[in-house]
Amino acid sequence: MRPDTPAEHIAEAERLIRTATRYPEDQEPLLLQAAAHLELADARERASALYDRLLAGEPADPHLIKALQAANLWEYGHEPEARALIQGIRAASPADPAPWEVIAEALEAHDELAASEECFTQAATLLISEDAPLTPATTALLTGRHRVRRLLGLPHDDWDMVADTRHTGPIPLDELHDPKRIWALGSDDPAELRAEIARLRAELGDRRAALSRPFPVAILHWPQRELAELLTSYPTLAAEYPSHDAHLAQVEASLRALAASGTTNLGIVTASVPSYEAFAASEKTSPASPSLLPEYAATTLAARGKATPWPPPPNAPCWCTSTKPYSECHGA
């Protein structure tokens, strides 16, 4: 079951912190999850300490961590520090949409609507161009910008029109972002509340769909050494992997079958035993469970941008790391 109460969120955070200590190579995503649980439990000072711990090292995504730290600090009375972090992020102009969205929404949450709109606009100007077409992440920036501009009562501009065009939900963005929705949330009228619930469900569905689009359909690849370690630790998985050569052949066959069925955006993710064990711990499931393998491929590896597109070019090295060209190896 997912954590629900503050005590459950704190227990989950502590479990993730222990797991991060065991698997330092996965420390950053594990500690970010732990900090999120601490924020949900309103243990914001502890969450802030985790963000500081990550920033004291060499994190892969320092701007995102600083953005999350800023949003967290502002929530428990450290507005000057939060503003300083936000200004630093804007000055650094990160190329990743995620920190922009976090700081713009933090400003929005504290009624700094004009500053939020400026932040969304700065991000859109930086990240969206003819050479950098829209992605689900940058579309989310335009959607947030549309929402804030609607609250400010500003007229639609070109980017608002793009946000409207990209929106595929059953309820138009103008209605989803109608300021009157705020009044509906405080209404005693059941009909108004039901309508607001329908709008929120539609918005949540759109966000989930946007989050799922960037990730490829990924097949798990175990290097020979990692597969040997996996089967030594969890012999029950031998039925899934009778031999390393058979495993490699199955990876290629699965990808070809998916391609033949019309599936696009295919990829391969390379697994490691420590990362797999950390994922199993986060899911409270035994690593010996075969059903966990596809979830690990999609949730931990593909979702973190660790998938290699398939197929590689014919003359490029084969994905199996044999050093042979793909056309002379598994692409033959």
Coordinates of C-alpha atoms in Angstrom, one line a residue:
M1 CA 0.0 0.0 0.0
R2 CA 1.1 3.6 -0.7
P3 CA 1.9 5.8 2.3
D4 CA -1.0 7.9 3.4
T5 CA -0.5 9.2 7.0
P6 CA 2.5 11.4 8.1
A7 CA 3.9 8.5 10.1
E8 CA 3.8 6.3 7.0
H9 CA 5.5 8.9 4.8
I10 CA 8.3 9.3 7.4
A11 CA 8.7 5.5 7.6
E12 CA 9.0 5.3 3.8
A13 CA 11.5 8.2 3.8
E14 CA 13.7 6.5 6.3
R15 CA 13.6 3.3 4.4
L16 CA 14.6 5.1 1.2
I17 CA 17.5 6.8 3.1
R18 CA 18.7 3.5 4.3
T19 CA 18.6 2.1 0.8
A20 CA 20.5 5.1 -0.6
T21 CA 23.3 4.4 1.9
R22 CA 23.5 0.8 0.6
Y23 CA 23.5 1.8 -3.1
P24 CA 25.3 5.1 -3.5
E25 CA 25.1 5.0 -7.3
D26 CA 21.3 5.4 -6.9
Q27 CA 21.5 7.9 -4.1
E28 CA 20.2 10.9 -5.9
P29 CA 16.8 9.6 -7.0
L30 CA 16.3 7.7 -3.8
L31 CA 17.0 10.7 -1.6
L32 CA 14.8 12.9 -3.8
Q33 CA 12.0 10.4 -3.2
A34 CA 12.7 10.4 0.5
A35 CA 12.6 14.2 0.6
A36 CA 9.2 14.2 -1.2
H37 CA 7.8 11.9 1.5
L38 CA 9.2 14.1 4.3
E39 CA 7.5 17.1 2.7
L40 CA 4.2 15.2 2.5
A41 CA 4.6 14.4 6.2
D42 CA 5.3 18.2 6.9
A43 CA 8.8 17.3 8.1
R44 CA 10.2 20.1 5.9
E45 CA 13.4 20.8 7.9
R46 CA 14.4 17.1 7.4
A47 CA 13.6 17.4 3.7
S48 CA 15.7 20.5 3.5
A49 CA 18.6 18.7 5.1
L50 CA 18.4 16.0 2.4
Y51 CA 18.4 18.6 -0.3
D52 CA 21.5 20.2 1.3
R53 CA 23.1 16.7 1.5
L54 CA 22.6 16.2 -2.2
L55 CA 23.9 19.6 -3.1
A56 CA 27.0 19.1 -1.0
G57 CA 28.1 16.4 -3.4
E58 CA 28.1 16.4 -7.2
P59 CA 24.5 15.8 -8.1
A60 CA 23.5 15.0 -11.7
D61 CA 20.7 17.6 -11.6
P62 CA 21.7 20.4 -9.2
H63 CA 19.2 22.9 -10.7
L64 CA 16.3 20.6 -10.1
I65 CA 17.4 20.0 -6.5
K66 CA 17.8 23.7 -5.9
A67 CA 14.3 24.3 -7.3
L68 CA 12.8 21.7 -5.0
Q69 CA 14.7 23.1 -2.1
A70 CA 13.4 26.6 -2.9
A71 CA 9.8 25.4 -3.0
N72 CA 10.3 23.5 0.3
L73 CA 12.0 26.4 2.1
W74 CA 9.2 28.8 1.1
E75 CA 6.6 26.5 2.6
Y76 CA 8.1 26.7 6.1
G77 CA 8.9 30.3 6.4
H78 CA 12.3 30.8 4.7
E79 CA 11.1 33.1 1.9
P80 CA 14.3 35.1 1.4
E81 CA 16.4 31.9 1.0
A82 CA 13.8 30.5 -1.4
R83 CA 13.8 33.7 -3.5
A84 CA 17.6 33.7 -3.7
L85 CA 17.6 30.1 -5.0
I86 CA 15.0 31.0 -7.6
Q87 CA 16.9 34.0 -8.8
G88 CA 20.1 31.8 -9.0
I89 CA 18.3 29.2 -11.1
R90 CA 16.8 31.9 -13.4
A91 CA 20.3 33.4 -13.9
A92 CA 21.8 30.0 -14.6
S93 CA 19.2 29.3 -17.4
P94 CA 19.1 25.5 -17.1
A95 CA 18.3 23.6 -20.3
D96 CA 16.0 21.2 -18.5
P97 CA 12.3 22.2 -18.2
A98 CA 11.8 20.5 -14.8
P99 CA 13.5 23.2 -12.5
W100 CA 11.7 26.0 -14.4
E101 CA 8.3 24.4 -13.8
V102 CA 9.1 23.8 -10.1
I103 CA 10.1 27.4 -9.4
A104 CA 7.3 28.9 -11.5
E105 CA 4.7 26.8 -9.7
A106 CA 6.3 27.8 -6.3
L107 CA 5.9 31.5 -7.2
E108 CA 2.3 30.8 -8.4
A109 CA 1.5 29.0 -5.1
H110 CA 2.5 32.1 -3.2
D111 CA 0.4 34.4 -5.3
E112 CA 3.4 35.8 -7.1
L113 CA 1.5 35.5 -10.4
A114 CA 3.3 38.1 -12.4
A115 CA 6.7 36.6 -11.4
S116 CA 5.5 33.2 -12.2
E117 CA 4.3 34.2 -15.7
E118 CA 7.7 35.8 -16.3
C119 CA 9.5 32.6 -15.2
F120 CA 7.3 30.4 -17.5
T121 CA 7.9 32.9 -20.3
Q122 CA 11.7 33.0 -19.7
A123 CA 11.8 29.2 -19.8
A124 CA 9.7 29.0 -23.0
T125 CA 11.9 31.5 -24.7
L126 CA 15.0 29.6 -23.8
L127 CA 13.8 26.1 -24.5
I128 CA 11.4 26.3 -27.4
S129 CA 12.5 27.2 -30.9
E130 CA 12.4 25.9 -34.5
D131 CA 15.5 23.9 -33.7
A132 CA 14.1 22.6 -30.4
P133 CA 10.5 21.4 -31.1
L134 CA 8.0 20.9 -28.4
T135 CA 8.3 17.9 -26.1
P136 CA 5.9 16.8 -23.4
A137 CA 8.1 18.6 -20.8
T138 CA 8.1 21.9 -22.7
T139 CA 4.4 21.6 -23.5
A140 CA 3.9 21.4 -19.7
L141 CA 5.6 24.7 -19.4
L142 CA 3.2 26.3 -21.9
T143 CA 0.3 24.7 -20.0
G144 CA 1.5 26.2 -16.7
R145 CA 2.0 29.6 -18.4
H146 CA -1.5 29.4 -19.9
R147 CA -2.9 28.8 -16.4
V148 CA -1.1 31.7 -14.8
R149 CA -1.9 34.1 -17.6
R150 CA -5.6 33.1 -17.3
L151 CA -5.4 33.9 -13.6
L152 CA -3.9 37.3 -14.4
G153 CA -6.6 38.0 -17.0
L154 CA -4.1 38.4 -19.8
P155 CA -5.2 37.9 -23.4
H156 CA -4.1 34.9 -25.4
D157 CA -0.8 35.1 -27.2
D158 CA 0.8 32.7 -29.7
W159 CA 2.1 30.4 -27.0
D160 CA -1.3 30.2 -25.3
M161 CA -2.7 29.2 -28.7
V162 CA 0.0 26.5 -28.9
A163 CA -1.0 25.2 -25.4
D164 CA -4.6 25.1 -26.5
T165 CA -3.7 23.2 -29.6
R166 CA -1.5 20.7 -27.8
H167 CA -4.1 20.0 -25.1
T168 CA -6.0 16.8 -25.9
G169 CA -8.3 16.5 -22.9
P170 CA -12.1 16.5 -23.1
I171 CA -12.2 19.9 -21.2
P172 CA -10.7 22.9 -22.9
L173 CA -7.7 24.6 -21.2
D174 CA -9.6 27.9 -20.8
E175 CA -12.2 26.0 -18.7
L176 CA -9.6 24.0 -16.8
H177 CA -7.8 27.3 -16.0
D178 CA -10.9 29.3 -15.2
P179 CA -10.3 31.5 -12.1
K180 CA -13.9 30.7 -11.0
R181 CA -12.8 27.2 -10.3
I182 CA -11.3 28.6 -7.1
W183 CA -14.7 29.7 -6.0
A184 CA -16.2 26.3 -6.9
L185 CA -13.8 24.6 -4.5
G186 CA -15.4 26.4 -1.6
S187 CA -19.0 25.8 -2.8
D188 CA -21.6 23.8 -0.9
D189 CA -23.4 23.0 -4.2
P190 CA -22.9 19.3 -5.0
A191 CA -23.3 19.9 -8.7
E192 CA -20.5 22.5 -8.7
L193 CA -18.2 20.2 -6.7
R194 CA -18.9 17.2 -9.0
A195 CA -18.0 19.4 -12.0
E196 CA -14.8 20.5 -10.4
I197 CA -13.9 16.8 -9.6
A198 CA -14.4 16.0 -13.3
R199 CA -12.1 18.9 -14.3
L200 CA -9.4 17.8 -11.9
R201 CA -9.6 14.2 -13.1
A202 CA -9.2 15.4 -16.7
E203 CA -6.2 17.5 -15.8
L204 CA -4.6 14.6 -13.9
G205 CA -5.2 12.3 -16.8
D206 CA -3.5 14.8 -19.1
R207 CA -0.5 15.1 -16.8
R208 CA -0.1 11.3 -16.5
A209 CA -0.3 11.0 -20.3
A210 CA 2.3 13.7 -20.7
L211 CA 4.6 12.0 -18.3
S212 CA 4.3 8.7 -20.1
R213 CA 5.1 9.9 -23.6
P214 CA 8.8 10.7 -23.3
F215 CA 9.7 7.2 -22.2
P216 CA 10.5 4.5 -24.8
V217 CA 9.2 1.0 -24.8
A218 CA 12.3 -0.5 -23.3
I219 CA 13.7 -4.0 -23.1
L220 CA 16.0 -5.0 -20.3
H221 CA 19.5 -6.0 -21.2
W222 CA 21.8 -7.7 -18.6
P223 CA 25.6 -7.6 -19.4
Q224 CA 27.1 -11.1 -18.9
R225 CA 28.8 -10.3 -15.6
E226 CA 25.7 -8.7 -14.1
L227 CA 23.5 -11.6 -15.3
A228 CA 25.8 -14.1 -13.6
E229 CA 25.6 -12.1 -10.4
L230 CA 21.8 -11.9 -10.6
L231 CA 21.4 -15.6 -11.1
T232 CA 23.8 -16.4 -8.3
S233 CA 21.8 -14.2 -5.9
Y234 CA 18.4 -15.2 -7.2
P235 CA 18.4 -18.7 -8.8
T236 CA 14.6 -18.6 -9.3
L237 CA 15.2 -16.2 -12.2
A238 CA 17.1 -18.8 -14.2
A239 CA 13.9 -19.8 -15.9
E240 CA 13.8 -16.2 -17.3
Y241 CA 17.5 -16.3 -18.4
P242 CA 18.6 -19.9 -19.4
S243 CA 21.9 -18.5 -20.7
H244 CA 23.4 -15.1 -21.6
D245 CA 23.4 -15.9 -25.4
A246 CA 19.7 -16.8 -25.2
H247 CA 19.0 -13.6 -23.3
L248 CA 20.7 -11.5 -26.0
A249 CA 18.8 -13.3 -28.7
Q250 CA 15.5 -12.8 -26.9
V251 CA 16.1 -9.1 -26.5
E252 CA 16.6 -8.7 -30.2
A253 CA 13.7 -10.9 -31.1
S254 CA 11.4 -9.0 -28.7
L255 CA 12.3 -5.7 -30.2
R256 CA 11.8 -6.9 -33.7
A257 CA 8.4 -8.3 -32.8
L258 CA 7.4 -4.9 -31.3
A259 CA 8.6 -3.1 -34.3
A260 CA 6.7 -5.4 -36.6
S261 CA 3.5 -4.7 -34.6
G262 CA 3.9 -1.0 -35.3
T263 CA 5.3 0.0 -31.9
T264 CA 7.6 3.0 -32.1
N265 CA 10.2 4.7 -29.8
L266 CA 11.8 1.4 -28.8
G267 CA 14.9 1.2 -26.6
I268 CA 17.2 -1.0 -24.6
V269 CA 18.1 -0.4 -20.9
T270 CA 21.2 -1.9 -19.3
A271 CA 20.6 -3.3 -15.9
S272 CA 22.7 -3.7 -12.8
V273 CA 22.1 -5.9 -9.8
P274 CA 22.5 -3.0 -7.2
S275 CA 20.1 -0.8 -9.1
Y276 CA 17.6 -3.7 -9.4
E277 CA 17.8 -4.5 -5.7
A278 CA 17.3 -0.9 -4.8
F279 CA 14.2 -0.8 -7.0
A280 CA 12.8 -4.0 -5.4
A281 CA 13.3 -2.4 -2.0
S282 CA 11.5 0.7 -3.0
E283 CA 8.6 -1.5 -4.3
K284 CA 8.7 -3.7 -1.2
T285 CA 9.0 -6.7 -3.4
S286 CA 11.5 -9.6 -3.5
P287 CA 14.1 -9.2 -6.3
A288 CA 13.5 -12.9 -7.0
S289 CA 10.0 -12.0 -8.5
P290 CA 10.1 -12.3 -12.3
S291 CA 7.1 -9.8 -12.6
L292 CA 9.4 -7.1 -11.2
L293 CA 11.8 -7.1 -14.2
P294 CA 9.6 -5.2 -16.7
E295 CA 8.6 -2.7 -14.0
Y296 CA 12.3 -2.1 -13.3
A297 CA 13.0 -1.6 -17.0
A298 CA 10.3 1.0 -17.4
T299 CA 10.2 2.7 -14.1
T300 CA 13.7 3.0 -12.9
L301 CA 15.8 3.0 -16.1
A302 CA 13.6 4.2 -19.1
A303 CA 11.9 6.8 -16.9
R304 CA 15.3 8.2 -15.9
G305 CA 16.4 8.6 -19.5
K306 CA 18.8 5.6 -19.5
A307 CA 17.4 3.9 -22.6
T308 CA 19.5 3.5 -25.7
P309 CA 17.4 3.8 -28.9
W310 CA 16.9 0.7 -31.0
P311 CA 17.9 -0.2 -33.6
P312 CA 21.3 1.3 -33.8
P313 CA 22.7 2.3 -37.2
P314 CA 23.9 -0.7 -39.2
N315 CA 27.6 0.3 -38.9
A316 CA 27.4 1.4 -35.3
P317 CA 28.6 -1.0 -32.5
C318 CA 25.9 -3.5 -31.6
W319 CA 23.9 -2.8 -28.4
C320 CA 25.1 -6.1 -26.9
T321 CA 28.6 -4.5 -26.4
S322 CA 30.3 -7.1 -28.6
T323 CA 32.2 -4.3 -30.5
K324 CA 31.0 -5.7 -33.8
P325 CA 28.9 -3.5 -36.1
Y326 CA 25.2 -4.1 -35.5
S327 CA 24.7 -5.3 -39.1
E328 CA 27.2 -8.1 -38.4
C329 CA 26.0 -9.0 -35.0
H330 CA 22.4 -9.0 -33.7
G331 CA 21.3 -7.0 -36.7
A332 CA 22.4 -9.6 -39.2

